[in-house]
């Protein structure tokens, strides 16, 4: 088409444009037009300020020194106001551009510019004429959405068309998404293009047809926002999304007492998974059957028998998750603000004030004060910037009132920054008065962030092994209790825990470690009284290494990452393949009694760092530190359900964990027979992944060329450390014949001076065995050794004349390979010594490996070749050279053969709690 000459003339000589409208959209159109130097915006006509709040179009225009005119109305009783017309005419506009205008503009203005007026409308005209075109596009289930730019005339959206654009509607689209992803960004660009086309004379004027024309009611009228529930599920879904997020579809809940409450629905989606189990009925006016409040929202059945699920409900000014309808307010408002937090409140108020341009009070409602969706984005960004907290737009909708919003912010800050942390938790417990301390210890199950009694109030008796008195009774979990904990962990895994970023997770873990440090004397005292651990060792190892484990794994949280993998391209296209390391889900942890808190921490810290949720069944004989730990986890701010602690018996609670179909991973430490049994249960239940840290019979080989002092010192601790209740304890010592007698003599000398007694006494080196059955087994073990002909040179019996489960440190020599005590683990303070000849290294290696266990091993020699050769040939997961028991949270730990598989500690432990997903993209 030839361009008429006069249009060229305008193009060359600064087309004079008036913008009439309001909002960010109009402001962006203005900016776009200003980018083109060939145009001159001679005036901006917009709405008056709301209070002290100016429309953004006015602010933008003023910043470019464009004259701004603010009219409350352009006419009165259908007649244009002369002073308004005069001001409009004063700018001598040649083209009126109406990007978004809520006012009625008189024809004197529409036709007042020589080139006319172009106007944006958010539908594909002539369909959906009227003010709520986008809503109707969704409500009517259109397959496409779009917009039109038309030449304004005296009709209502009936003028000739200039251009149109369209996009397919996605099933996930709402009023918000379609506007944000298409109508807004493409609309701004198209307005710019339309102005260009007018300027260069190529803008068509296509008369609108009346075929398919609709004129739809305005949805800003409350009567039009009522959701009709007597229609198909799709109909309900389309109506809700057509009004999401403003103003929301109105429904009426009929409460139990017959009163009615008007609410608004948001976040609807079709739900094809059928009726929900465990839902709670909610009566909605106009719906024949009850709706169901369930974990994922509110499920409504349409007249066609299909379902629609609603995720969020607005009650009054507050948005809640539909699933929380029946819950009391989850949080009591915070009252103990610190000075720093109060300073932040002032800072937050100034952010609100800058956005709302109005004074802020505790009850100020963000939306009632006039904020729109762009203000939400601004608030979120400014708050994130000022306070360095994660925040989503939804948080503003959930807490639109200033005080609520601040409360939420403080919770977020406390959780994320390791500030004051979570709340104190109520529990039934007992008062442990020991070690000059007075310690409150929980005695209930810890499920979903609360301490609760076990089903049928079942309890376990907890005995102090030092004096054989009953310390307390602790709740004993049943299979049903385990199920409750698993459900809570499952919900948290797919809910609150997913909202916590990897870095925040690390901060929570560090906070927990700090609390453990703060309470370490209490924890060590409890451990000592409950398990018989010597207090000083409990402080350093049981608790110290637990704290280290939480700190170590906290550091991993935001470093868990996959790889990009160079695979063969799918020519002519390319392929990108990458892996993601994802948490597995709900993990069950089952631990033994020898290092109660440390076993918990080794497993749980890796499990939580990887992003899982978990439940732990500690050993039934000493669950107290695990329960105190649970209390600290609440203080640290872990969301409910992420960590659950269930004391109970292995045969029912432990078994229920292994059998549960929602548990996807089992981390087990314990004996080999139970490990085998558990592995079968894992396979039979749901093929859950498992890692097994099992028994050991670790060989320690001492060559004559060793540093004998060192060998004796470490040889002693390899057996007697933690009264032999140590999985990597050296179960068998091979001592070269040349130093054998001297070695034994020195060991016996040290043993005779070993202080045995109250583990809380700082000079005690050897405390009581963990529990009576264990001590009895040790006595039997020694009797068997003697019966088979091994030479008992020290101990072998209970410590005489002493209350408590004290077992005398024991030494056997002349132990032959075929004897029971040469093959089986004692798990107690029993040194089993065999001789070997220094010229026969091969044989000693063969003997050391002749065991179905393969947990740890050690060698003492000054000959580096011998040491390295030993490390090469020994079949064990851990090798110590000239040292023993030197474990570290950064070093992988775990056995070979029937000592199990899977590692605790170190980076490798993370993999036990992660799954790898491989993603391939062709491009
Ligand atoms: P265990 O009898 O195997 O018990 C370990 C845990 O498993 C306990 O919590 C126990 O509950 C539970 N359990 C028992 N039967 C179960 C079942 N059917 N299903 C699920 N859980 C069940 O071992 P332990 O006597 O406590 O501990 C000593 C053993 O652990 C030794 O063999 C030692 O070598 C080994 N251990 C290995 C490592 C390592 O890292 N490799 C570390 C420490 C200890 P109850 O409390 O009710 O018995």
Short mmCIF file of C-alpha atoms and ligand atoms in Angstrom, two decimals, residues 590-594 599 617-621 648-651 654-655 658 668-672 674 677-678 693-696 727 825 827 855 893 899, ligand 1:
data_model
loop_
_atom_site.label_atom_id
_atom_site.label_comp_id
_atom_site.label_asym_id
_atom_site.label_seq_id
_atom_site.Cartn_x
_atom_site.Cartn_y
_atom_site.Cartn_z
CA UNK A 590 17.00 -47.02 63.14
CA UNK A 591 19.96 -46.83 65.48
CA UNK A 592 21.68 -48.82 68.24
CA UNK A 593 22.46 -47.94 71.82
CA UNK A 594 26.23 -47.57 71.88
CA UNK A 599 24.41 -42.50 65.67
CA UNK A 617 13.60 -45.04 66.15
CA UNK A 618 16.46 -44.92 68.63
CA UNK A 619 17.45 -48.02 70.60
CA UNK A 620 14.85 -48.81 73.23
CA UNK A 621 17.38 -48.88 76.07
CA UNK A 648 10.05 -47.98 70.81
CA UNK A 649 10.90 -51.59 70.32
CA UNK A 650 12.70 -52.83 67.26
CA UNK A 651 10.32 -55.72 66.79
CA UNK A 654 11.43 -50.55 64.12
CA UNK A 655 9.78 -53.18 61.99
CA UNK A 658 11.09 -50.93 57.63
CA UNK A 668 20.12 -48.68 59.75
CA UNK A 669 22.92 -49.23 62.22
CA UNK A 670 22.89 -52.37 64.31
CA UNK A 671 23.72 -56.02 64.30
CA UNK A 672 24.23 -58.12 61.19
CA UNK A 674 18.82 -57.65 62.29
CA UNK A 677 16.14 -59.13 58.36
CA UNK A 678 15.59 -55.43 57.71
CA UNK A 693 26.09 -50.25 59.10
CA UNK A 694 26.42 -53.60 60.83
CA UNK A 695 28.58 -55.55 63.21
CA UNK A 696 32.31 -55.97 63.00
CA UNK A 727 31.35 -50.99 66.37
CA UNK A 825 31.86 -59.85 67.95
CA UNK A 827 30.71 -55.59 71.52
CA UNK A 855 34.10 -52.94 59.12
CA UNK A 893 32.70 -44.61 57.33
CA UNK A 899 29.44 -55.43 58.00
P1 LIG B 1 20.41 -54.43 67.04
O1 LIG B 1 19.88 -55.38 67.99
O2 LIG B 1 20.57 -54.87 65.63
O3 LIG B 1 19.48 -53.14 67.11
C1 LIG B 1 19.71 -52.00 66.38
C2 LIG B 1 18.43 -51.24 66.24
O4 LIG B 1 17.53 -52.01 65.47
C3 LIG B 1 17.72 -51.01 67.57
O5 LIG B 1 17.09 -49.76 67.54
C4 LIG B 1 16.71 -52.12 67.59
O6 LIG B 1 15.61 -51.90 68.42
C5 LIG B 1 16.30 -52.15 66.15
N1 LIG B 1 15.64 -53.37 65.72
C6 LIG B 1 15.65 -54.58 66.27
N2 LIG B 1 14.86 -55.42 65.57
C7 LIG B 1 14.34 -54.73 64.54
C8 LIG B 1 13.46 -55.02 63.48
N3 LIG B 1 12.95 -56.22 63.31
N4 LIG B 1 13.15 -54.06 62.62
C9 LIG B 1 13.66 -52.84 62.76
N5 LIG B 1 14.48 -52.48 63.75
C10 LIG B 1 14.83 -53.42 64.63
O7 LIG B 1 21.80 -53.89 67.46
P2 LIG B 1 22.20 -53.34 68.87
O8 LIG B 1 22.33 -54.49 69.77
O9 LIG B 1 21.33 -52.22 69.28
O10 LIG B 1 23.60 -52.70 68.53
C11 LIG B 1 24.75 -53.44 68.54
C12 LIG B 1 25.14 -53.80 67.13
O11 LIG B 1 25.24 -52.63 66.34
C13 LIG B 1 26.50 -54.44 67.08
O12 LIG B 1 26.50 -55.51 66.21
C14 LIG B 1 27.37 -53.32 66.53
O13 LIG B 1 28.53 -53.79 65.87
C15 LIG B 1 26.46 -52.66 65.61
N6 LIG B 1 26.89 -51.30 65.32
C16 LIG B 1 27.39 -51.06 64.09
C17 LIG B 1 27.85 -49.80 63.78
C18 LIG B 1 28.40 -49.52 62.42
O14 LIG B 1 28.56 -48.36 62.12
N7 LIG B 1 28.68 -50.50 61.61
C19 LIG B 1 27.79 -48.78 64.73
C20 LIG B 1 27.27 -49.06 65.98
C21 LIG B 1 26.82 -50.34 66.26
P3 LIG B 1 15.70 -52.29 69.97
O15 LIG B 1 16.29 -51.14 70.61
O16 LIG B 1 14.31 -52.57 70.39
O17 LIG B 1 16.57 -53.52 70.07
#
